[in-house]
Amino acid sequence: MMHPAIGLLMATSLAFFWLIPLSAWLMLRGRPDDKARLWFAGALGYAIAALLFALQGLGGPVWWFTLGSSAFSTLTVLLMSESLRRELSPVQTRWPAMAAIVAAEVMVLALLERQGLWAEWGRPIHLLLVTALEGVVIARIVQVQRRHRGRSLWVVAAAFMAVMLSNAARLAAQAVTGHSTGLLDFTALSNVAFVANFVAVIFYSFGYFGFVLEKSQALARAAQAETDQARRGESTAMNREQAVRDLLRERDALISRLALMQRAAQAGALSASIAHEINQPLAVVRLDLEEAISRLDAPSRADDGPDRRLLGLLQRAATANARAARTVSTLREVFSARATEMETRTLDAIVAAMAELMRARAEARGVELHLTLDAAVRVRAGAGELEHVVLNLLTNALEAAGSTELPPGRVSLTTRCEQGRALLTVADNGPGVPAELREVIFELLRGTNPQGMGLGLWLSRSIVERHGGRLQLLEGAAGQGACFEVELPRVTTAAADM
C-alpha cells in the first residue's frame, strides 16, 4: 500500500493537475482560440496520465495503468506540439498520424510488458519517445517566440527543458547501471525527476497562460490601432478626395499647356507650308481680279450678252478666296489658345482639313499623300484637339517617309467605322519604330525624332484617351514603316442632339 504522506502528495498533485484544464476551460469559454484549447487538452491528458500513475499503488491491473499513463503522457506532448505548430502554420496535422504514434507505442509497450521486459525495455522506449517529442516542442517554442515575441514562452521552454534533461538522465543512468529508475523509487535521481515533472506542469501551464494573455493584449493593441487609423482616415478622406481632384485638374491644365507649346512649335515648323497654302489662292485672286478689271476697262463689245470670261474669272477668284479662308480658319482652329470645348465633329472632315494643310509640305519632301476616307460619322472633340493629334501623327509620318532610302515616300490616311467606333490609321513607308522603343514610344520625353521635344505622341495619347478613345502603334516588323491607329467612340444621333 502507498504511504499516507505519498498519498497526500499524489492527491494534492492530482487536484492541481485537474484544476489547470478546468480553469483553462473557464478562461477560454467564448474565445475562438483553438490553439490554446489544444494546449490545455494536452494538460488534461497529463492529468489523466497522472491519475493512472497514482492508481498503480492501489492494486488491480497495474500494467493497464502503466500503459494508459504512458499513452496519455505521450498524447500530452503531441497535443502541445500541434498547438505550437498551428501558431506557425494554418495547415492542420492529420489526427490519424498522431493516433498512429500513440497506438504503436501502446502495442510495443504491451508486448514488452507481457514478456516481462517493461523495466528493461518498455520504460526506456517510452522515455526516448517522450524526450524526442519534447525536443520538438522546445524547437517550436523558439520559432513561435521569434514570431510573437512572447516572453512567457521562455518559461514554457525552461519547463520542458527540465523534464527532457531529467528523462535523459534516467536513460543515461540505466545505460550505465542497467537499472531502470521509476518516479517513485525515492532515489536521488527519481526524486529530481519527480520534482522536475511536478514543477514543469506548473511552469508550462502558467507560462502558456501568460502567452495567451500577451497575444490577447497584442490583438487588442492592433485592433485599437486599426480603429484609430480608420478614424484618422475618415477625418482626412474628404481632404484626400479634394487633393485628387486638384491633382487631376492640374494634370489636365499641364497637358493643355504642353499641347499649346507643341502647337506653337508645329506652327513654326509649318510656316513655309502655311505661307504657301495662303499665298497660292491669294495670287490666283490677284491675277483674276487684274484681268477682270482690264476687261471692264476695254471698249464695250457689240453683243449685249454676258461676258463669259469675266464671269469665270470672278468665280475662280471667289473659289480661291474661299480656299484661303478655309486655310486661315483651320489654322485658327488648330493653333488658337482658347478654352477647350467639346463639340460634335465629323472625323473625315478633320482628317481632310489636316491633309490639305500638309499637302504642300508633303510635296516639298517628295512624299505621296493618299487619303481613303470612309468614316463620315460624328465624334465628340475638343476645339482643335483632334486636329492637333492628326497633325502630329501626319507630321511624324511625313518626316519618316521623307527619310526613306527608296523614294518615293508614301503616307496613307485611312478612316473607317467598326462596331460603333471610328478608326483612323496613319501609315508610312519609312524606317519604322526601332524594337527597343516600341514599348516606350508613348512615354513622356521618349521619341524617335532627334529634333523633337518628346511630347507629341505622349500628348496625342493623353488627348485621345481623354476623348474616351485609344491611340496605339500597330504591330509590324521594324524597318517596314510605322502605322498608328486612333480609335474614337461614335456619337449617336440622340447623344448629338442632347
Short mmCIF file of C-alpha atoms in Angstrom, two decimals:
data_model
loop_
_atom_site.label_atom_id
_atom_site.label_comp_id
_atom_site.label_asym_id
_atom_site.label_seq_id
_atom_site.Cartn_x
_atom_site.Cartn_y
_atom_site.Cartn_z
CA MET A 1 0.00 0.00 0.00
CA MET A 2 1.06 3.61 -0.67
CA HIS A 3 2.43 5.57 2.32
CA PRO A 4 -0.10 8.20 3.60
CA ALA A 5 2.39 11.03 3.01
CA ILE A 6 2.93 9.88 -0.54
CA GLY A 7 -0.82 9.51 -1.00
CA LEU A 8 -1.35 13.10 0.22
CA LEU A 9 1.32 14.32 -2.16
CA MET A 10 -0.24 12.44 -5.07
CA ALA A 11 -3.75 13.66 -4.19
CA THR A 12 -2.53 17.26 -4.00
CA SER A 13 -0.72 16.90 -7.31
CA LEU A 14 -3.75 15.35 -8.98
CA ALA A 15 -6.03 18.12 -7.71
CA PHE A 16 -3.65 20.72 -9.08
CA PHE A 17 -3.24 18.93 -12.44
CA TRP A 18 -7.02 18.71 -12.89
CA LEU A 19 -7.64 22.31 -11.85
CA ILE A 20 -5.38 23.57 -14.65
CA PRO A 21 -7.51 22.33 -17.62
CA LEU A 22 -10.73 23.23 -15.74
CA SER A 23 -9.61 26.81 -15.19
CA ALA A 24 -8.41 26.97 -18.81
CA TRP A 25 -11.83 25.82 -19.99
CA LEU A 26 -13.48 28.62 -18.00
CA MET A 27 -10.98 31.19 -19.28
CA LEU A 28 -11.34 30.18 -22.94
CA ARG A 29 -15.12 29.85 -22.95
CA GLY A 30 -16.46 32.02 -25.78
CA ARG A 31 -12.98 32.65 -27.26
CA PRO A 32 -12.19 31.33 -30.77
CA ASP A 33 -8.71 30.12 -29.84
CA ASP A 34 -8.32 26.52 -30.99
CA LYS A 35 -4.55 26.61 -30.38
CA ALA A 36 -4.99 27.32 -26.66
CA ARG A 37 -7.67 24.65 -26.43
CA LEU A 38 -5.27 22.10 -27.92
CA TRP A 39 -2.59 23.07 -25.40
CA PHE A 40 -4.88 22.65 -22.41
CA ALA A 41 -6.31 19.45 -23.90
CA GLY A 42 -2.72 18.25 -23.57
CA ALA A 43 -2.74 19.42 -19.95
CA LEU A 44 -5.90 17.34 -19.44
CA GLY A 45 -4.10 14.37 -20.98
CA TYR A 46 -1.30 14.78 -18.43
CA ALA A 47 -3.86 14.96 -15.62
CA ILE A 48 -5.30 11.63 -16.81
CA ALA A 49 -1.78 10.17 -17.08
CA ALA A 50 -1.04 11.29 -13.50
CA LEU A 51 -4.30 9.77 -12.27
CA LEU A 52 -3.49 6.41 -13.87
CA PHE A 53 0.04 6.61 -12.46
CA ALA A 54 -1.37 7.16 -8.96
CA LEU A 55 -3.80 4.22 -9.33
CA GLN A 56 -0.88 1.83 -9.78
CA GLY A 57 -0.40 1.81 -5.98
CA LEU A 58 -4.00 0.68 -5.39
CA GLY A 59 -3.62 -2.78 -6.85
CA GLY A 60 -5.66 -4.18 -9.71
CA PRO A 61 -4.42 -4.50 -13.33
CA VAL A 62 -1.28 -2.42 -12.77
CA TRP A 63 0.06 -2.94 -16.31
CA TRP A 64 -3.11 -1.36 -17.75
CA PHE A 65 -2.49 1.70 -15.61
CA THR A 66 1.12 1.73 -16.76
CA LEU A 67 0.19 1.54 -20.45
CA GLY A 68 -2.53 4.16 -20.03
CA SER A 69 -0.25 6.56 -18.17
CA SER A 70 2.45 6.20 -20.85
CA ALA A 71 -0.02 6.67 -23.70
CA PHE A 72 -1.62 9.80 -22.20
CA SER A 73 1.74 11.39 -21.36
CA THR A 74 2.82 10.86 -25.00
CA LEU A 75 -0.52 12.29 -26.20
CA THR A 76 0.08 15.32 -23.96
CA VAL A 77 3.32 16.22 -25.69
CA LEU A 78 1.80 15.57 -29.16
CA LEU A 79 -1.14 17.91 -28.49
CA MET A 80 1.08 20.68 -27.14
CA SER A 81 3.42 20.31 -30.12
CA GLU A 82 0.43 20.60 -32.50
CA SER A 83 -0.80 23.70 -30.63
CA LEU A 84 2.55 25.41 -31.20
CA ARG A 85 2.70 24.30 -34.84
CA ARG A 86 -0.65 25.96 -35.52
CA GLU A 87 0.81 29.22 -34.24
CA LEU A 88 3.24 28.95 -37.18
CA SER A 89 1.02 27.48 -39.91
CA PRO A 90 -2.75 27.26 -40.50
CA VAL A 91 -2.43 23.78 -42.03
CA GLN A 92 -3.74 21.21 -39.60
CA THR A 93 -1.95 17.96 -38.79
CA ARG A 94 -3.83 14.82 -39.67
CA TRP A 95 -5.20 13.31 -36.48
CA PRO A 96 -4.71 9.73 -37.73
CA ALA A 97 -0.95 10.31 -37.72
CA MET A 98 -1.00 11.32 -34.05
CA ALA A 99 -3.27 8.41 -33.19
CA ALA A 100 -0.93 6.04 -35.03
CA ILE A 101 2.05 7.17 -32.91
CA VAL A 102 0.17 6.58 -29.67
CA ALA A 103 -1.28 3.24 -30.84
CA ALA A 104 2.13 1.99 -31.99
CA GLU A 105 3.66 2.89 -28.63
CA VAL A 106 0.88 1.15 -26.74
CA MET A 107 1.27 -2.00 -28.83
CA VAL A 108 5.04 -2.12 -28.35
CA LEU A 109 4.81 -1.45 -24.61
CA ALA A 110 2.04 -4.03 -24.17
CA LEU A 111 4.15 -6.65 -25.93
CA LEU A 112 7.17 -5.85 -23.74
CA GLU A 113 5.00 -5.90 -20.60
CA ARG A 114 3.73 -9.38 -21.46
CA GLN A 115 7.31 -10.51 -21.96
CA GLY A 116 8.27 -9.09 -18.56
CA LEU A 117 10.60 -6.54 -20.17
CA TRP A 118 8.89 -3.33 -19.06
CA ALA A 119 11.63 -2.12 -16.75
CA GLU A 120 14.44 -3.23 -19.09
CA TRP A 121 12.99 -2.01 -22.44
CA GLY A 122 9.47 -0.59 -22.03
CA ARG A 123 10.29 2.42 -19.85
CA PRO A 124 13.43 3.40 -21.88
CA ILE A 125 11.47 3.25 -25.15
CA HIS A 126 8.75 5.44 -23.68
CA LEU A 127 11.30 7.89 -22.27
CA LEU A 128 13.12 8.06 -25.62
CA LEU A 129 9.90 8.82 -27.49
CA VAL A 130 8.75 11.46 -25.00
CA THR A 131 12.20 13.06 -24.87
CA ALA A 132 12.32 13.32 -28.67
CA LEU A 133 8.84 14.89 -28.76
CA GLU A 134 9.83 17.33 -26.00
CA GLY A 135 12.79 18.39 -28.15
CA VAL A 136 10.34 19.12 -30.99
CA VAL A 137 8.20 21.18 -28.60
CA ILE A 138 11.21 23.25 -27.48
CA ALA A 139 12.21 23.91 -31.10
CA ARG A 140 8.70 25.10 -31.93
CA ILE A 141 8.59 27.28 -28.81
CA VAL A 142 11.71 29.07 -30.11
CA GLN A 143 10.06 29.58 -33.53
CA VAL A 144 6.81 30.90 -32.01
CA GLN A 145 8.74 33.22 -29.72
CA ARG A 146 10.60 34.73 -32.69
CA ARG A 147 7.28 35.44 -34.42
CA HIS A 148 5.18 36.66 -31.48
CA ARG A 149 7.92 37.94 -29.15
CA GLY A 150 6.17 36.35 -26.17
CA ARG A 151 8.40 36.43 -23.08
CA SER A 152 6.20 33.91 -21.28
CA LEU A 153 7.21 31.26 -23.78
CA TRP A 154 10.73 31.18 -22.32
CA VAL A 155 9.16 29.92 -19.06
CA VAL A 156 7.42 27.14 -21.02
CA ALA A 157 10.69 26.27 -22.78
CA ALA A 158 12.53 26.09 -19.44
CA ALA A 159 9.89 23.71 -18.04
CA PHE A 160 10.17 21.34 -20.99
CA MET A 161 13.94 21.53 -20.88
CA ALA A 162 13.93 20.48 -17.21
CA VAL A 163 11.73 17.44 -17.94
CA MET A 164 13.77 16.49 -21.02
CA LEU A 165 17.03 16.66 -19.03
CA SER A 166 15.59 14.56 -16.20
CA ASN A 167 14.42 11.92 -18.69
CA ALA A 168 17.82 11.95 -20.39
CA ALA A 169 19.48 11.49 -17.00
CA ARG A 170 17.30 8.45 -16.23
CA LEU A 171 18.17 6.94 -19.62
CA ALA A 172 21.87 7.58 -19.08
CA ALA A 173 21.72 6.04 -15.59
CA GLN A 174 20.06 2.90 -16.96
CA ALA A 175 22.68 2.64 -19.70
CA VAL A 176 25.44 2.81 -17.09
CA THR A 177 23.94 0.75 -14.26
CA GLY A 178 21.47 -1.42 -16.15
CA HIS A 179 18.78 -0.42 -13.62
CA SER A 180 15.62 1.42 -14.68
CA THR A 181 14.65 4.37 -12.47
CA GLY A 182 10.94 4.94 -11.71
CA LEU A 183 9.49 8.23 -10.45
CA LEU A 184 8.63 6.72 -7.04
CA ASP A 185 11.87 4.83 -6.39
CA PHE A 186 12.84 7.54 -3.84
CA THR A 187 16.43 7.69 -5.02
CA ALA A 188 18.17 11.00 -5.63
CA LEU A 189 17.62 10.68 -9.39
CA SER A 190 13.97 9.63 -9.08
CA ASN A 191 13.27 12.47 -6.63
CA VAL A 192 14.82 15.02 -9.02
CA ALA A 193 12.79 13.57 -11.90
CA PHE A 194 9.54 13.65 -9.85
CA VAL A 195 10.09 17.26 -8.78
CA ALA A 196 11.06 18.24 -12.34
CA ASN A 197 7.82 16.76 -13.72
CA PHE A 198 5.70 18.33 -10.96
CA VAL A 199 7.26 21.81 -11.27
CA ALA A 200 7.24 21.61 -15.07
CA VAL A 201 3.46 21.24 -15.10
CA ILE A 202 3.17 24.45 -13.06
CA PHE A 203 5.61 26.39 -15.22
CA TYR A 204 4.39 25.32 -18.65
CA SER A 205 0.74 25.81 -17.65
CA PHE A 206 1.10 29.29 -16.17
CA GLY A 207 3.71 30.22 -18.78
CA TYR A 208 1.22 29.39 -21.51
CA PHE A 209 -1.48 31.33 -19.64
CA GLY A 210 0.88 34.31 -19.86
CA PHE A 211 1.42 33.73 -23.59
CA VAL A 212 -2.34 33.70 -24.21
CA LEU A 213 -2.64 36.95 -22.26
CA GLU A 214 0.19 38.53 -24.27
CA LYS A 215 -1.48 37.51 -27.53
CA SER A 216 -4.80 38.97 -26.37
CA GLN A 217 -3.12 42.25 -25.45
CA ALA A 218 -1.30 42.36 -28.80
CA LEU A 219 -4.55 41.74 -30.67
CA ALA A 220 -6.28 44.44 -28.64
CA ARG A 221 -3.49 46.92 -29.41
CA ALA A 222 -3.66 46.02 -33.13
CA ALA A 223 -7.45 46.43 -33.16
CA GLN A 224 -7.17 49.79 -31.40
CA ALA A 225 -4.51 50.89 -33.87
CA GLU A 226 -6.76 49.91 -36.79
CA THR A 227 -9.67 51.80 -35.20
CA ASP A 228 -7.52 54.90 -34.71
CA GLN A 229 -6.23 54.65 -38.25
CA ALA A 230 -9.78 54.26 -39.58
CA ARG A 231 -10.87 57.33 -37.65
CA ARG A 232 -7.93 59.31 -38.98
CA GLY A 233 -8.75 58.03 -42.44
CA GLU A 234 -12.36 59.14 -42.15
CA SER A 235 -11.31 62.58 -40.97
CA THR A 236 -8.95 63.03 -43.93
CA ALA A 237 -10.94 61.23 -46.63
CA MET A 238 -12.54 64.40 -47.95
CA ASN A 239 -9.15 66.15 -47.99
CA ARG A 240 -7.64 63.29 -49.98
CA GLU A 241 -10.51 63.32 -52.45
CA GLN A 242 -10.15 67.06 -52.87
CA ALA A 243 -6.40 66.64 -53.34
CA VAL A 244 -7.02 64.03 -56.02
CA ARG A 245 -9.47 66.32 -57.82
CA ASP A 246 -6.98 69.19 -57.65
CA LEU A 247 -4.25 66.92 -58.96
CA LEU A 248 -6.40 65.82 -61.89
CA ARG A 249 -7.21 69.43 -62.71
CA GLU A 250 -3.53 70.33 -62.57
CA ARG A 251 -2.73 67.38 -64.85
CA ASP A 252 -5.32 68.49 -67.41
CA ALA A 253 -4.02 72.06 -67.23
CA LEU A 254 -0.46 70.82 -67.73
CA ILE A 255 -1.49 68.75 -70.73
CA SER A 256 -3.28 71.77 -72.20
CA ARG A 257 -0.21 73.99 -71.69
CA LEU A 258 2.10 71.39 -73.20
CA ALA A 259 -0.27 70.96 -76.13
CA LEU A 260 -0.21 74.72 -76.68
CA MET A 261 3.59 74.69 -76.59
CA GLN A 262 3.72 71.94 -79.17
CA ARG A 263 1.18 73.70 -81.35
CA ALA A 264 3.40 76.77 -81.33
CA ALA A 265 6.38 74.60 -82.31
CA GLN A 266 4.33 73.00 -85.08
CA ALA A 267 3.25 76.43 -86.32
CA GLY A 268 6.88 77.46 -86.65
CA ALA A 269 7.81 74.23 -88.42
CA LEU A 270 4.87 74.61 -90.81
CA SER A 271 5.41 78.28 -91.53
CA ALA A 272 6.60 77.65 -95.11
CA SER A 273 3.67 75.34 -95.85
CA ILE A 274 1.22 77.78 -94.25
CA ALA A 275 2.59 80.66 -96.34
CA HIS A 276 2.29 78.54 -99.48
CA GLU A 277 -1.27 77.47 -98.68
CA ILE A 278 -2.37 81.09 -98.20
CA ASN A 279 -0.15 82.66 -100.89
CA GLN A 280 -1.32 80.41 -103.72
CA PRO A 281 -5.05 81.22 -103.56
CA LEU A 282 -4.32 84.89 -102.91
CA ALA A 283 -2.12 85.02 -106.04
CA VAL A 284 -4.93 83.48 -108.06
CA VAL A 285 -7.36 86.08 -106.71
CA ARG A 286 -4.95 88.92 -107.58
CA LEU A 287 -4.37 87.72 -111.17
CA ASP A 288 -8.04 87.06 -111.82
CA LEU A 289 -9.09 90.44 -110.45
CA GLU A 290 -6.45 92.23 -112.56
CA GLU A 291 -7.71 90.53 -115.69
CA ALA A 292 -11.32 91.26 -114.77
CA ILE A 293 -10.52 94.96 -114.28
CA SER A 294 -8.73 95.13 -117.62
CA ARG A 295 -11.70 93.58 -119.37
CA LEU A 296 -14.04 96.03 -117.71
CA ASP A 297 -11.84 98.94 -118.88
CA ALA A 298 -11.90 97.68 -122.51
CA PRO A 299 -14.44 99.10 -125.06
CA SER A 300 -17.87 97.54 -124.96
CA ARG A 301 -18.47 94.55 -127.17
CA ALA A 302 -21.01 94.60 -129.90
CA ASP A 303 -23.23 91.98 -128.41
CA ASP A 304 -25.25 92.63 -125.32
CA GLY A 305 -24.72 89.12 -123.84
CA PRO A 306 -22.81 88.50 -120.59
CA ASP A 307 -19.02 88.35 -120.64
CA ARG A 308 -18.45 84.65 -120.03
CA ARG A 309 -14.73 85.10 -119.50
CA LEU A 310 -15.29 87.80 -116.88
CA LEU A 311 -17.82 85.63 -115.08
CA GLY A 312 -15.39 82.72 -114.99
CA LEU A 313 -12.62 84.92 -113.60
CA LEU A 314 -14.80 86.16 -110.77
CA GLN A 315 -15.99 82.62 -109.95
CA ARG A 316 -12.41 81.37 -109.83
CA ALA A 317 -11.40 84.28 -107.59
CA ALA A 318 -14.27 83.51 -105.26
CA THR A 319 -13.19 79.85 -105.09
CA ALA A 320 -9.58 80.75 -104.34
CA ASN A 321 -10.71 83.24 -101.73
CA ALA A 322 -12.82 80.54 -100.05
CA ARG A 323 -9.81 78.22 -100.07
CA ALA A 324 -7.66 80.84 -98.35
CA ALA A 325 -10.42 81.49 -95.85
CA ARG A 326 -10.66 77.75 -95.05
CA THR A 327 -6.91 77.58 -94.52
CA VAL A 328 -6.96 80.56 -92.16
CA SER A 329 -9.96 79.11 -90.31
CA THR A 330 -8.22 75.76 -89.94
CA LEU A 331 -5.06 77.39 -88.65
CA ARG A 332 -7.04 79.45 -86.15
CA GLU A 333 -8.84 76.28 -85.01
CA VAL A 334 -5.64 74.32 -84.55
CA PHE A 335 -3.30 76.92 -83.10
CA SER A 336 -5.68 79.08 -81.06
CA ALA A 337 -5.28 79.19 -77.27
CA ARG A 338 -8.96 79.45 -76.41
CA ALA A 339 -10.56 77.23 -73.79
CA THR A 340 -11.31 73.67 -74.89
CA GLU A 341 -14.99 72.99 -75.50
CA MET A 342 -16.36 69.63 -76.57
CA GLU A 343 -18.10 69.76 -79.94
CA THR A 344 -19.63 67.23 -82.31
CA ARG A 345 -17.36 66.94 -85.36
CA THR A 346 -17.04 64.69 -88.41
CA LEU A 347 -13.87 62.61 -88.41
CA ASP A 348 -13.46 62.70 -92.21
CA ALA A 349 -13.71 66.48 -92.23
CA ILE A 350 -10.99 66.80 -89.58
CA VAL A 351 -8.64 64.44 -91.42
CA ALA A 352 -9.27 66.04 -94.82
CA ALA A 353 -8.57 69.54 -93.45
CA MET A 354 -5.27 68.48 -91.91
CA ALA A 355 -4.22 66.63 -95.06
CA GLU A 356 -4.95 69.69 -97.17
CA LEU A 357 -2.89 71.82 -94.77
CA MET A 358 0.07 69.44 -95.03
CA ARG A 359 -0.12 68.65 -98.75
CA ALA A 360 2.36 71.36 -99.76
CA ARG A 361 4.85 70.12 -97.16
CA ALA A 362 4.42 66.58 -98.42
CA GLU A 363 5.15 67.71 -101.99
CA ALA A 364 8.20 69.63 -100.82
CA ARG A 365 9.59 66.44 -99.24
CA GLY A 366 8.69 64.31 -102.24
CA VAL A 367 6.12 62.28 -100.30
CA GLU A 368 2.89 60.99 -101.83
CA LEU A 369 -0.11 61.67 -99.61
CA HIS A 370 -3.05 59.27 -100.00
CA LEU A 371 -6.46 59.62 -98.36
CA THR A 372 -9.11 56.91 -98.03
CA LEU A 373 -11.97 58.42 -96.08
CA ASP A 374 -14.88 56.22 -95.12
CA ALA A 375 -15.88 57.49 -91.64
CA ALA A 376 -18.38 60.28 -92.24
CA VAL A 377 -19.55 59.86 -88.66
CA ARG A 378 -19.61 62.31 -85.80
CA VAL A 379 -17.29 62.20 -82.80
CA ARG A 380 -17.01 64.35 -79.70
CA ALA A 381 -13.90 66.51 -79.95
CA GLY A 382 -12.40 69.43 -78.09
CA ALA A 383 -11.77 72.55 -80.17
CA GLY A 384 -8.61 71.93 -82.16
CA GLU A 385 -7.61 68.88 -80.11
CA LEU A 386 -8.23 66.10 -82.65
CA GLU A 387 -6.72 68.34 -85.33
CA HIS A 388 -3.65 68.52 -83.09
CA VAL A 389 -3.49 64.71 -82.87
CA VAL A 390 -3.89 64.19 -86.63
CA LEU A 391 -1.37 66.93 -87.38
CA ASN A 392 1.19 65.37 -85.01
CA LEU A 393 0.79 61.87 -86.46
CA LEU A 394 0.89 63.22 -90.02
CA THR A 395 3.99 65.32 -89.32
CA ASN A 396 5.80 62.28 -87.88
CA ALA A 397 4.75 60.16 -90.87
CA LEU A 398 5.99 62.77 -93.39
CA GLU A 399 9.33 63.03 -91.57
CA ALA A 400 9.72 59.23 -91.63
CA ALA A 401 8.59 58.77 -95.24
CA GLY A 402 10.77 61.67 -96.43
CA SER A 403 13.86 59.97 -94.99
CA THR A 404 13.36 56.65 -96.76
CA GLU A 405 16.23 55.47 -98.96
CA LEU A 406 13.84 54.12 -101.62
CA PRO A 407 11.71 57.00 -102.89
CA PRO A 408 9.01 57.88 -103.34
CA GLY A 409 7.89 58.24 -99.73
CA ARG A 410 4.28 57.39 -99.09
CA VAL A 411 1.87 58.32 -96.30
CA SER A 412 -1.65 56.91 -96.13
CA LEU A 413 -4.52 58.21 -94.02
CA THR A 414 -7.47 55.82 -93.79
CA THR A 415 -10.72 56.21 -91.87
CA ARG A 416 -13.40 53.58 -91.32
CA CYS A 417 -16.10 52.50 -88.85
CA GLU A 418 -16.19 49.23 -86.90
CA GLN A 419 -18.66 48.19 -84.18
CA GLY A 420 -19.68 51.69 -83.20
CA ARG A 421 -16.12 53.04 -83.20
CA ALA A 422 -14.49 55.45 -85.65
CA LEU A 423 -10.96 54.44 -86.67
CA LEU A 424 -8.13 56.43 -88.24
CA THR A 425 -4.83 54.85 -89.33
CA VAL A 426 -1.76 56.86 -90.32
CA ALA A 427 0.82 54.68 -92.07
CA ASP A 428 4.15 55.47 -93.75
CA ASN A 429 6.85 53.52 -95.56
CA GLY A 430 9.70 55.00 -93.53
CA PRO A 431 12.29 53.14 -91.43
CA GLY A 432 9.69 52.24 -88.76
CA VAL A 433 9.93 52.32 -84.96
CA PRO A 434 13.01 50.57 -83.50
CA ALA A 435 12.21 47.45 -81.50
CA GLU A 436 13.71 48.92 -78.31
CA LEU A 437 11.31 51.91 -78.48
CA ARG A 438 8.08 50.12 -79.31
CA GLU A 439 7.16 49.63 -75.64
CA VAL A 440 8.05 53.19 -74.56
CA ILE A 441 7.16 55.23 -77.66
CA PHE A 442 4.20 56.89 -75.88
CA GLU A 443 6.09 57.79 -72.71
CA LEU A 444 6.95 61.40 -71.91
CA LEU A 445 10.25 62.64 -73.39
CA ARG A 446 10.68 59.44 -75.42
CA GLY A 447 10.63 59.73 -79.18
CA THR A 448 12.43 58.88 -82.43
CA ASN A 449 12.81 62.41 -83.79
CA PRO A 450 16.09 63.97 -82.56
CA GLN A 451 14.73 67.45 -83.33
CA GLY A 452 11.52 66.86 -81.38
CA MET A 453 10.71 67.58 -77.74
CA GLY A 454 9.43 64.07 -76.93
CA LEU A 455 5.94 65.43 -76.25
CA GLY A 456 3.96 64.68 -79.40
CA LEU A 457 2.94 61.06 -79.00
CA TRP A 458 2.51 61.36 -75.23
CA LEU A 459 0.23 64.38 -75.66
CA SER A 460 -1.64 62.74 -78.52
CA ARG A 461 -2.38 59.64 -76.46
CA SER A 462 -3.46 61.79 -73.48
CA ILE A 463 -5.85 63.77 -75.70
CA VAL A 464 -7.31 60.65 -77.35
CA GLU A 465 -7.81 58.88 -74.01
CA ARG A 466 -9.50 62.00 -72.60
CA HIS A 467 -11.93 61.70 -75.53
CA GLY A 468 -12.72 58.10 -74.49
CA GLY A 469 -10.59 56.60 -77.25
CA ARG A 470 -7.30 54.80 -77.75
CA LEU A 471 -4.08 55.54 -79.65
CA GLN A 472 -1.77 52.62 -80.35
CA LEU A 473 1.13 51.55 -82.50
CA LEU A 474 0.02 48.58 -84.60
CA GLU A 475 2.21 45.51 -84.75
CA GLY A 476 4.67 45.40 -87.63
CA ALA A 477 8.24 44.45 -88.36
CA ALA A 478 10.88 47.06 -87.57
CA GLY A 479 12.18 48.78 -90.71
CA GLN A 480 8.92 48.34 -92.67
CA GLY A 481 7.29 51.64 -91.78
CA ALA A 482 5.07 52.61 -88.87
CA CYS A 483 1.30 52.51 -88.53
CA PHE A 484 -0.58 54.33 -85.77
CA GLU A 485 -4.27 53.81 -85.12
CA VAL A 486 -6.66 56.24 -83.42
CA GLU A 487 -9.90 54.75 -82.12
CA LEU A 488 -12.75 57.06 -81.05
CA PRO A 489 -16.33 56.41 -79.91
CA ARG A 490 -19.01 57.43 -82.39
CA VAL A 491 -21.71 59.87 -81.35
CA THR A 492 -25.23 58.61 -81.90
CA THR A 493 -27.93 60.91 -83.21
CA ALA A 494 -29.67 61.03 -79.82
CA ALA A 495 -26.42 61.87 -78.00
CA ALA A 496 -25.50 64.53 -80.52
CA ASP A 497 -28.87 66.26 -80.08
CA MET A 498 -28.55 66.46 -76.29
#
